[in-house]
Structures are given as structure tokens and as C-alpha cells.
PDB file of C-alpha atoms in Angstrom:
ATOM      1  CA  ASP A1214      24.146 -13.120 -10.962  1.00 70.00           C
ATOM      2  CA  GLN A1215      21.362 -10.599 -10.547  1.00 83.00           C
ATOM      3  CA  GLN A1216      19.170 -10.680 -13.646  1.00 91.00           C
ATOM      4  CA  VAL A1217      17.055  -7.640 -12.727  1.00 95.00           C
ATOM      5  CA  LYS A1218      18.737  -4.556 -11.367  1.00 95.00           C
ATOM      6  CA  GLN A1219      17.431  -1.315  -9.972  1.00 95.00           C
ATOM      7  CA  ASN A1220      20.591   0.708  -9.586  1.00 91.00           C
ATOM      8  CA  SER A1221      19.092   3.597  -7.647  1.00 94.00           C
ATOM      9  CA  PRO A1222      18.214   2.566  -4.080  1.00 93.00           C
ATOM     10  CA  SER A1223      16.377   5.834  -3.512  1.00 95.00           C
ATOM     11  CA  LEU A1224      14.867   8.809  -5.321  1.00 97.00           C
ATOM     12  CA  SER A1225      13.458  12.054  -3.954  1.00 98.00           C
ATOM     13  CA  VAL A1226      11.230  14.398  -5.990  1.00 98.00           C
ATOM     14  CA  GLN A1227       9.010  17.387  -5.347  1.00 98.00           C
ATOM     15  CA  GLU A1228       5.249  17.025  -5.428  1.00 97.00           C
ATOM     16  CA  GLY A1229       3.881  17.754  -8.901  1.00 97.00           C
ATOM     17  CA  ARG A1230       7.128  16.857 -10.661  1.00 97.00           C
ATOM     18  CA  ILE A1231       7.915  13.743 -12.660  1.00 98.00           C
ATOM     19  CA  SER A1232       9.373  10.660 -10.977  1.00 98.00           C
ATOM     20  CA  ILE A1233      11.430   8.327 -13.167  1.00 98.00           C
ATOM     21  CA  LEU A1234      12.383   4.930 -11.818  1.00 98.00           C
ATOM     22  CA  ASN A1235      14.744   2.760 -13.812  1.00 98.00           C
ATOM     23  CA  CYS A1236      15.295  -0.963 -14.186  1.00 97.00           C
ATOM     24  CA  ASP A1237      17.779  -3.026 -16.213  1.00 97.00           C
ATOM     25  CA  TYR A1238      17.690  -6.709 -17.017  1.00 97.00           C
ATOM     26  CA  THR A1239      20.221  -9.100 -18.463  1.00 96.00           C
ATOM     27  CA  ASN A1240      18.153 -11.997 -19.808  1.00 93.00           C
ATOM     28  CA  SER A1241      16.778 -11.214 -23.260  1.00 92.00           C
ATOM     29  CA  MET A1242      14.338 -14.107 -22.949  1.00 92.00           C
ATOM     30  CA  PHE A1243      12.176 -12.209 -20.454  1.00 94.00           C
ATOM     31  CA  ASP A1244       9.015 -11.188 -22.293  1.00 92.00           C
ATOM     32  CA  TYR A1245       6.868  -9.575 -19.631  1.00 94.00           C
ATOM     33  CA  PHE A1246       7.675  -6.878 -17.113  1.00 96.00           C
ATOM     34  CA  LEU A1247       5.787  -5.655 -14.082  1.00 95.00           C
ATOM     35  CA  TRP A1248       6.071  -2.888 -11.522  1.00 97.00           C
ATOM     36  CA  TYR A1249       4.911  -3.301  -7.940  1.00 97.00           C
ATOM     37  CA  LYS A1250       4.558  -0.724  -5.190  1.00 97.00           C
ATOM     38  CA  LYS A1251       5.141  -1.501  -1.540  1.00 95.00           C
ATOM     39  CA  TYR A1252       4.173   0.510   1.534  1.00 95.00           C
ATOM     40  CA  PRO A1253       5.739  -0.228   4.949  1.00 91.00           C
ATOM     41  CA  ALA A1254       4.285  -3.233   6.782  1.00 90.00           C
ATOM     42  CA  GLU A1255       2.343  -4.291   3.685  1.00 93.00           C
ATOM     43  CA  GLY A1256       3.023  -6.670   0.834  1.00 95.00           C
ATOM     44  CA  PRO A1257       3.854  -5.415  -2.663  1.00 96.00           C
ATOM     45  CA  THR A1258       0.868  -4.563  -4.864  1.00 97.00           C
ATOM     46  CA  PHE A1259       0.769  -4.697  -8.636  1.00 96.00           C
ATOM     47  CA  LEU A1260       0.972  -1.314 -10.342  1.00 98.00           C
ATOM     48  CA  ILE A1261       1.458  -1.640 -14.100  1.00 97.00           C
ATOM     49  CA  SER A1262       2.950  -4.045 -16.622  1.00 96.00           C
ATOM     50  CA  ILE A1263       4.184  -4.242 -20.195  1.00 96.00           C
ATOM     51  CA  SER A1264       4.652  -6.990 -22.731  1.00 95.00           C
ATOM     52  CA  SER A1265       7.848  -7.191 -24.753  1.00 95.00           C
ATOM     53  CA  ILE A1266       5.846  -6.635 -27.941  1.00 95.00           C
ATOM     54  CA  LYS A1267       5.128  -3.082 -26.794  1.00 96.00           C
ATOM     55  CA  ASP A1268       7.367  -0.178 -25.945  1.00 96.00           C
ATOM     56  CA  LYS A1269       4.940   1.828 -23.858  1.00 98.00           C
ATOM     57  CA  ASN A1270       1.977   1.246 -21.581  1.00 98.00           C
ATOM     58  CA  GLU A1271       0.049   3.968 -19.816  1.00 98.00           C
ATOM     59  CA  ASP A1272      -2.392   3.896 -16.919  1.00 97.00           C
ATOM     60  CA  GLY A1273      -3.412   7.258 -15.566  1.00 97.00           C
ATOM     61  CA  ARG A1274      -0.407   8.965 -14.004  1.00 98.00           C
ATOM     62  CA  PHE A1275       1.782   5.895 -14.532  1.00 98.00           C
ATOM     63  CA  THR A1276       3.611   5.044 -17.757  1.00 98.00           C
ATOM     64  CA  VAL A1277       6.082   2.254 -18.323  1.00 98.00           C
ATOM     65  CA  PHE A1278       8.570   2.411 -21.189  1.00 98.00           C
ATOM     66  CA  LEU A1279      10.478  -0.580 -22.507  1.00 98.00           C
ATOM     67  CA  ASN A1280      13.691  -0.428 -24.545  1.00 97.00           C
ATOM     68  CA  LYS A1281      14.407  -4.013 -25.527  1.00 96.00           C
ATOM     69  CA  SER A1282      17.662  -3.299 -27.327  1.00 96.00           C
ATOM     70  CA  ALA A1283      19.042  -1.682 -24.184  1.00 97.00           C
ATOM     71  CA  LYS A1284      17.318  -4.199 -21.884  1.00 97.00           C
ATOM     72  CA  HIS A1285      15.967  -1.277 -19.936  1.00 97.00           C
ATOM     73  CA  LEU A1286      12.604  -0.199 -18.641  1.00 97.00           C
ATOM     74  CA  SER A1287      11.455   2.814 -16.749  1.00 98.00           C
ATOM     75  CA  LEU A1288       8.406   3.876 -14.779  1.00 98.00           C
ATOM     76  CA  HIS A1289       7.257   7.471 -15.073  1.00 98.00           C
ATOM     77  CA  ILE A1290       4.885   9.004 -12.539  1.00 98.00           C
ATOM     78  CA  VAL A1291       3.383  12.342 -13.554  1.00 97.00           C
ATOM     79  CA  PRO A1292       2.505  14.319 -11.533  1.00 97.00           C
ATOM     80  CA  SER A1293       4.053  12.808  -8.433  1.00 98.00           C
ATOM     81  CA  GLN A1294       2.024  12.917  -5.237  1.00 97.00           C
ATOM     82  CA  PRO A1295       3.065  12.415  -1.589  1.00 97.00           C
ATOM     83  CA  GLY A1296       0.964   9.235  -1.512  1.00 97.00           C
ATOM     84  CA  ASP A1297       3.269   7.777  -4.161  1.00 98.00           C
ATOM     85  CA  SER A1298       6.045   7.588  -1.567  1.00 98.00           C
ATOM     86  CA  ALA A1299       6.812   3.859  -1.379  1.00 97.00           C
ATOM     87  CA  VAL A1300       9.276   1.210  -2.498  1.00 96.00           C
ATOM     88  CA  TYR A1301       8.912   0.316  -6.172  1.00 97.00           C
ATOM     89  CA  PHE A1302       9.957  -3.105  -7.415  1.00 96.00           C
ATOM     90  CA  CYS A1303      10.617  -3.995 -11.027  1.00 97.00           C
ATOM     91  CA  ALA A1304       9.981  -7.625 -12.001  1.00 95.00           C
ATOM     92  CA  ALA A1305      10.633  -9.648 -15.139  1.00 95.00           C
ATOM     93  CA  SER A1306       9.040 -12.906 -16.196  1.00 92.00           C
ATOM     94  CA  TYR A1307       8.368 -15.336 -19.020  1.00 89.00           C
ATOM     95  CA  THR A1308       4.744 -15.336 -20.152  1.00 82.00           C
ATOM     96  CA  ASN A1309       4.564 -19.120 -20.167  1.00 78.00           C
ATOM     97  CA  ALA A1310       6.155 -19.610 -16.761  1.00 76.00           C
ATOM     98  CA  GLY A1311       4.672 -18.506 -13.483  1.00 77.00           C
ATOM     99  CA  LYS A1312       7.596 -17.027 -11.617  1.00 85.00           C
ATOM    100  CA  SER A1313       9.020 -13.508 -11.728  1.00 90.00           C
ATOM    101  CA  THR A1314      12.478 -12.213 -10.933  1.00 92.00           C
ATOM    102  CA  PHE A1315      12.471  -9.058  -8.828  1.00 93.00           C
ATOM    103  CA  GLY A1316      14.889  -6.172  -8.537  1.00 93.00           C
ATOM    104  CA  ASP A1317      15.970  -4.899  -5.133  1.00 92.00           C
ATOM    105  CA  GLY A1318      13.579  -1.952  -5.221  1.00 94.00           C
ATOM    106  CA  THR A1319      13.826   1.834  -5.299  1.00 96.00           C
ATOM    107  CA  THR A1320      12.498   3.924  -2.422  1.00 96.00           C
ATOM    108  CA  LEU A1321      10.633   6.937  -3.791  1.00 97.00           C
ATOM    109  CA  THR A1322      10.000   9.929  -1.560  1.00 98.00           C
ATOM    110  CA  VAL A1323       7.689  12.647  -2.847  1.00 98.00           C
ATOM    111  CA  LYS A1324       8.043  15.846  -0.840  1.00 97.00           C
ATOM    112  CA  PRO A1325       5.043  18.160  -0.406  1.00 93.00           C
TER     113      PRO A1325
ATOM    114  CA  ASP B 241     -12.045 -10.775  -2.037  1.00 61.00           C
ATOM    115  CA  ALA B 242     -10.076 -11.537   1.136  1.00 80.00           C
ATOM    116  CA  GLY B 243      -6.680 -11.408  -0.519  1.00 94.00           C
ATOM    117  CA  VAL B 244      -3.714 -13.564   0.422  1.00 97.00           C
ATOM    118  CA  ILE B 245      -3.723 -14.230   4.154  1.00 97.00           C
ATOM    119  CA  GLN B 246      -0.530 -14.916   6.064  1.00 98.00           C
ATOM    120  CA  SER B 247      -0.079 -15.877   9.689  1.00 97.00           C
ATOM    121  CA  PRO B 248       1.384 -15.010  12.032  1.00 97.00           C
ATOM    122  CA  ARG B 249       2.165 -11.358  11.232  1.00 96.00           C
ATOM    123  CA  HIS B 250       5.041 -11.360  13.681  1.00 97.00           C
ATOM    124  CA  GLU B 251       7.060 -14.197  15.152  1.00 96.00           C
ATOM    125  CA  VAL B 252       9.849 -13.926  17.696  1.00 97.00           C
ATOM    126  CA  THR B 253      11.540 -17.104  18.779  1.00 96.00           C
ATOM    127  CA  GLU B 254      14.834 -18.427  20.003  1.00 96.00           C
ATOM    128  CA  MET B 255      17.510 -19.983  17.878  1.00 96.00           C
ATOM    129  CA  GLY B 256      17.002 -23.698  17.384  1.00 96.00           C
ATOM    130  CA  GLN B 257      13.218 -23.604  17.584  1.00 97.00           C
ATOM    131  CA  GLU B 258      10.958 -24.747  14.783  1.00 97.00           C
ATOM    132  CA  VAL B 259       9.092 -21.989  12.964  1.00 97.00           C
ATOM    133  CA  THR B 260       6.020 -22.523  10.783  1.00 98.00           C
ATOM    134  CA  LEU B 261       4.648 -19.788   8.544  1.00 98.00           C
ATOM    135  CA  ARG B 262       1.210 -20.163   7.003  1.00 98.00           C
ATOM    136  CA  CYS B 263      -0.444 -18.883   3.862  1.00 98.00           C
ATOM    137  CA  LYS B 264      -3.929 -18.974   2.398  1.00 98.00           C
ATOM    138  CA  PRO B 265      -3.890 -17.980  -1.297  1.00 97.00           C
ATOM    139  CA  ILE B 266      -6.677 -16.277  -3.184  1.00 96.00           C
ATOM    140  CA  SER B 267      -9.346 -18.745  -4.203  1.00 94.00           C
ATOM    141  CA  GLY B 268      -8.933 -19.798  -7.835  1.00 92.00           C
ATOM    142  CA  HIS B 269      -5.248 -18.933  -8.019  1.00 93.00           C
ATOM    143  CA  ASN B 270      -3.208 -21.997  -8.866  1.00 90.00           C
ATOM    144  CA  SER B 271       0.297 -20.611  -8.419  1.00 94.00           C
ATOM    145  CA  LEU B 272       1.743 -19.875  -4.983  1.00 96.00           C
ATOM    146  CA  PHE B 273       5.061 -18.280  -4.156  1.00 96.00           C
ATOM    147  CA  TRP B 274       7.152 -17.868  -1.005  1.00 97.00           C
ATOM    148  CA  TYR B 275       9.581 -14.933  -0.871  1.00 96.00           C
ATOM    149  CA  ARG B 276      12.051 -13.658   1.688  1.00 95.00           C
ATOM    150  CA  GLN B 277      12.924  -9.972   1.955  1.00 93.00           C
ATOM    151  CA  THR B 278      16.125  -8.813   3.603  1.00 85.00           C
ATOM    152  CA  MET B 279      18.155  -5.643   3.375  1.00 78.00           C
ATOM    153  CA  MET B 280      21.086  -7.517   1.873  1.00 73.00           C
ATOM    154  CA  ARG B 281      19.324  -9.686  -0.691  1.00 72.00           C
ATOM    155  CA  GLY B 282      16.161  -7.772  -1.561  1.00 80.00           C
ATOM    156  CA  LEU B 283      13.088  -9.842  -2.477  1.00 88.00           C
ATOM    157  CA  GLU B 284      14.211 -13.375  -3.244  1.00 91.00           C
ATOM    158  CA  LEU B 285      12.016 -16.235  -4.410  1.00 93.00           C
ATOM    159  CA  LEU B 286      12.330 -19.289  -2.193  1.00 95.00           C
ATOM    160  CA  ILE B 287       9.899 -21.702  -3.853  1.00 96.00           C
ATOM    161  CA  TYR B 288       6.855 -21.726  -6.052  1.00 93.00           C
ATOM    162  CA  PHE B 289       4.020 -24.185  -6.522  1.00 95.00           C
ATOM    163  CA  ASN B 290       1.685 -24.720  -9.430  1.00 93.00           C
ATOM    164  CA  ASN B 291      -1.478 -26.736  -8.792  1.00 93.00           C
ATOM    165  CA  ASN B 292      -0.062 -27.685  -5.371  1.00 94.00           C
ATOM    166  CA  VAL B 293       3.104 -29.175  -6.902  1.00 95.00           C
ATOM    167  CA  PRO B 294       6.514 -27.598  -6.194  1.00 95.00           C
ATOM    168  CA  ILE B 295       7.890 -26.388  -9.520  1.00 92.00           C
ATOM    169  CA  ASP B 296      11.041 -24.547  -8.520  1.00 92.00           C
ATOM    170  CA  ASP B 297      12.659 -24.760  -5.094  1.00 93.00           C
ATOM    171  CA  SER B 298      16.094 -23.603  -6.188  1.00 91.00           C
ATOM    172  CA  GLY B 299      15.823 -20.556  -3.931  1.00 91.00           C
ATOM    173  CA  MET B 300      15.384 -22.544  -0.737  1.00 94.00           C
ATOM    174  CA  PRO B 301      18.559 -21.714   1.170  1.00 87.00           C
ATOM    175  CA  GLU B 302      19.252 -25.077   2.773  1.00 84.00           C
ATOM    176  CA  ASP B 303      17.741 -28.238   4.162  1.00 90.00           C
ATOM    177  CA  ARG B 304      16.505 -26.438   7.247  1.00 95.00           C
ATOM    178  CA  PHE B 305      13.803 -24.901   5.047  1.00 96.00           C
ATOM    179  CA  SER B 306      10.857 -26.887   3.756  1.00 97.00           C
ATOM    180  CA  ALA B 307       7.542 -25.928   2.162  1.00 97.00           C
ATOM    181  CA  LYS B 308       4.339 -27.821   1.580  1.00 97.00           C
ATOM    182  CA  MET B 309       1.062 -27.221  -0.156  1.00 97.00           C
ATOM    183  CA  PRO B 310      -1.311 -29.992   0.899  1.00 96.00           C
ATOM    184  CA  ASN B 311      -4.274 -28.424  -0.917  1.00 94.00           C
ATOM    185  CA  ALA B 312      -5.184 -25.458  -3.064  1.00 94.00           C
ATOM    186  CA  SER B 313      -6.084 -23.260  -0.105  1.00 95.00           C
ATOM    187  CA  PHE B 314      -3.143 -23.698   2.234  1.00 96.00           C
ATOM    188  CA  SER B 315       0.644 -23.688   2.278  1.00 98.00           C
ATOM    189  CA  THR B 316       3.312 -23.733   4.972  1.00 98.00           C
ATOM    190  CA  LEU B 317       6.950 -22.726   5.103  1.00 98.00           C
ATOM    191  CA  LYS B 318       8.867 -24.399   7.899  1.00 98.00           C
ATOM    192  CA  ILE B 319      12.311 -23.639   9.291  1.00 97.00           C
ATOM    193  CA  GLN B 320      13.855 -26.267  11.572  1.00 96.00           C
ATOM    194  CA  PRO B 321      16.103 -25.499  13.345  1.00 95.00           C
ATOM    195  CA  SER B 322      15.902 -21.729  13.065  1.00 96.00           C
ATOM    196  CA  GLU B 323      18.996 -19.494  13.124  1.00 95.00           C
ATOM    197  CA  PRO B 324      19.427 -15.728  13.682  1.00 96.00           C
ATOM    198  CA  ARG B 325      20.337 -15.247   9.990  1.00 94.00           C
ATOM    199  CA  ASP B 326      16.835 -16.440   9.075  1.00 95.00           C
ATOM    200  CA  SER B 327      15.444 -13.206  10.482  1.00 95.00           C
ATOM    201  CA  ALA B 328      13.590 -11.467   7.643  1.00 95.00           C
ATOM    202  CA  VAL B 329      10.138 -10.675   6.316  1.00 96.00           C
ATOM    203  CA  TYR B 330       8.588 -13.648   4.542  1.00 98.00           C
ATOM    204  CA  PHE B 331       5.929 -13.021   1.913  1.00 97.00           C
ATOM    205  CA  CYS B 332       3.490 -15.378   0.314  1.00 98.00           C
ATOM    206  CA  ALA B 333       1.922 -14.512  -3.044  1.00 97.00           C
ATOM    207  CA  SER B 334      -0.536 -16.170  -5.402  1.00 96.00           C
ATOM    208  CA  SER B 335      -1.500 -15.731  -9.030  1.00 94.00           C
ATOM    209  CA  GLY B 336      -2.830 -17.427 -12.116  1.00 85.00           C
ATOM    210  CA  PRO B 337      -0.498 -19.872 -13.871  1.00 79.00           C
ATOM    211  CA  LEU B 338       1.178 -17.543 -16.372  1.00 79.00           C
ATOM    212  CA  GLY B 339       4.033 -15.084 -15.979  1.00 73.00           C
ATOM    213  CA  ASN B 340       1.946 -12.224 -17.321  1.00 82.00           C
ATOM    214  CA  GLN B 341      -0.532 -12.499 -14.490  1.00 87.00           C
ATOM    215  CA  PRO B 342       0.322 -10.236 -11.546  1.00 93.00           C
ATOM    216  CA  GLN B 343       1.053 -11.775  -8.207  1.00 95.00           C
ATOM    217  CA  HIS B 344      -1.042 -10.851  -5.196  1.00 96.00           C
ATOM    218  CA  PHE B 345       0.978 -10.635  -2.012  1.00 97.00           C
ATOM    219  CA  GLY B 346       0.054 -11.123   1.592  1.00 97.00           C
ATOM    220  CA  ASP B 347       1.221  -8.603   4.174  1.00 96.00           C
ATOM    221  CA  GLY B 348       4.114 -10.803   5.237  1.00 97.00           C
ATOM    222  CA  THR B 349       5.407 -12.416   8.406  1.00 97.00           C
ATOM    223  CA  ARG B 350       8.164 -10.545  10.212  1.00 96.00           C
ATOM    224  CA  LEU B 351      10.381 -13.235  11.711  1.00 97.00           C
ATOM    225  CA  SER B 352      12.970 -12.530  14.385  1.00 96.00           C
ATOM    226  CA  ILE B 353      15.245 -15.297  15.596  1.00 96.00           C
ATOM    227  CA  LEU B 354      17.068 -14.418  18.803  1.00 95.00           C
TER     228      LEU B 354
END
């Protein structure tokens, strides 16, 4: 049973436009959510996170939105840049436990 | 900050051989994680340690896989005997002890079992 799902394997957007990556989870006990970005031949790197007590967190061009009732979060990138082309992983965790559960990732391609 | 260091970066070996993957976590991090990434199963957690003690090994696929963390600065993941279906990219990551602390990943070991 996959507890964190990223239903879109890939997304393609034009440079300068908004990219929206989506993530759904099934376990309502998760209370912390993270997004990671991964380039080829490298490990994932942390991008942005959000606690379940918030519904939005912003860091520059990146904003994460959390809808707890729908068990859904999304990552918005505005404006998208070609350097944002990567695989994006959504992860969910419990604050008091170390491990995270990852989605399968969404490959974002930003076209110049 | 040297980051999480994994070795080797690439490993090609024949079925039945023993494979040992190595990881040096970031100094001061007391949680360490081993992941496997495949096309079919995405990024799956194999095992994680806290303060050198295995906390959750429910993701270890079978007895052929074993992991150790003899001290705070070193961990190994061993596969014996290896099989072609073990071919994947294996990542090591480290973090602080809580779930709201981001994990720092190494660049992975690409393992090919022929």
C-alpha cells in the first residue's frame, strides 16, 4: 500500500510559466512534508518543507501548499526556469520519528 | 561540509558475488538511512539507524541483505549472494533525529549484477 503518491510521472512546462507538482497521501498521522529535487547521477537534495499546522510555505520561487482535509499537497514553481528540470520527490514523515516515506517522483521538464 | 560520501559510485559484478556498499554520514547527524531506487519501485527505504542502532529494517528485501553501523561515521550495506534483480541505485542519507529535519543524500552507488 503506497502511502505517498505522485500520480503524474512527468510534467512539461514552458520557461517563465508556473509548474505545479502534486502529491497525495493516505496516512492522516503524517505531520511534516518535504519536497526534494534530484538531478541525474546525483542524490536528492532538500528543497522546501511544510508542517501540518500550516497550509502554505514560501521560499523564493517555490511555494508548497497543504490541504489536510484532502490529504493533498502541491509544489508551485514560479517562474519556471530550465535549471528546474529535474525529478521532484514528495516525502511525508512524523515529526517525532526519523524516517520519511517518499513518492515515486515527478520528472519536470522546463523548455526554453 | 563534505556531505554524505558513498563508495563505490559504480559497481559491476557477477551474480553470486558479495557486494559491499559504504557510507560516511555528515558529522553530527545521528540518523542514517539506506534507500534503493528502481524504475519499478521508486525510492524505497531499506533500513534506518538512529545513534548507530537499527530502528526499522522492515524494508530490507530478504536475508541476503544486511546493514551495519559500527560507529557514528560509517555504515555498510552488504548483499550476499547478489542477484541480477538487485541491480539498482542505492542511496545513503543522514539527518538529525527528527522527521522534520531534512535528509542529506549521497550521490548513490549504481549497482549492476550480471
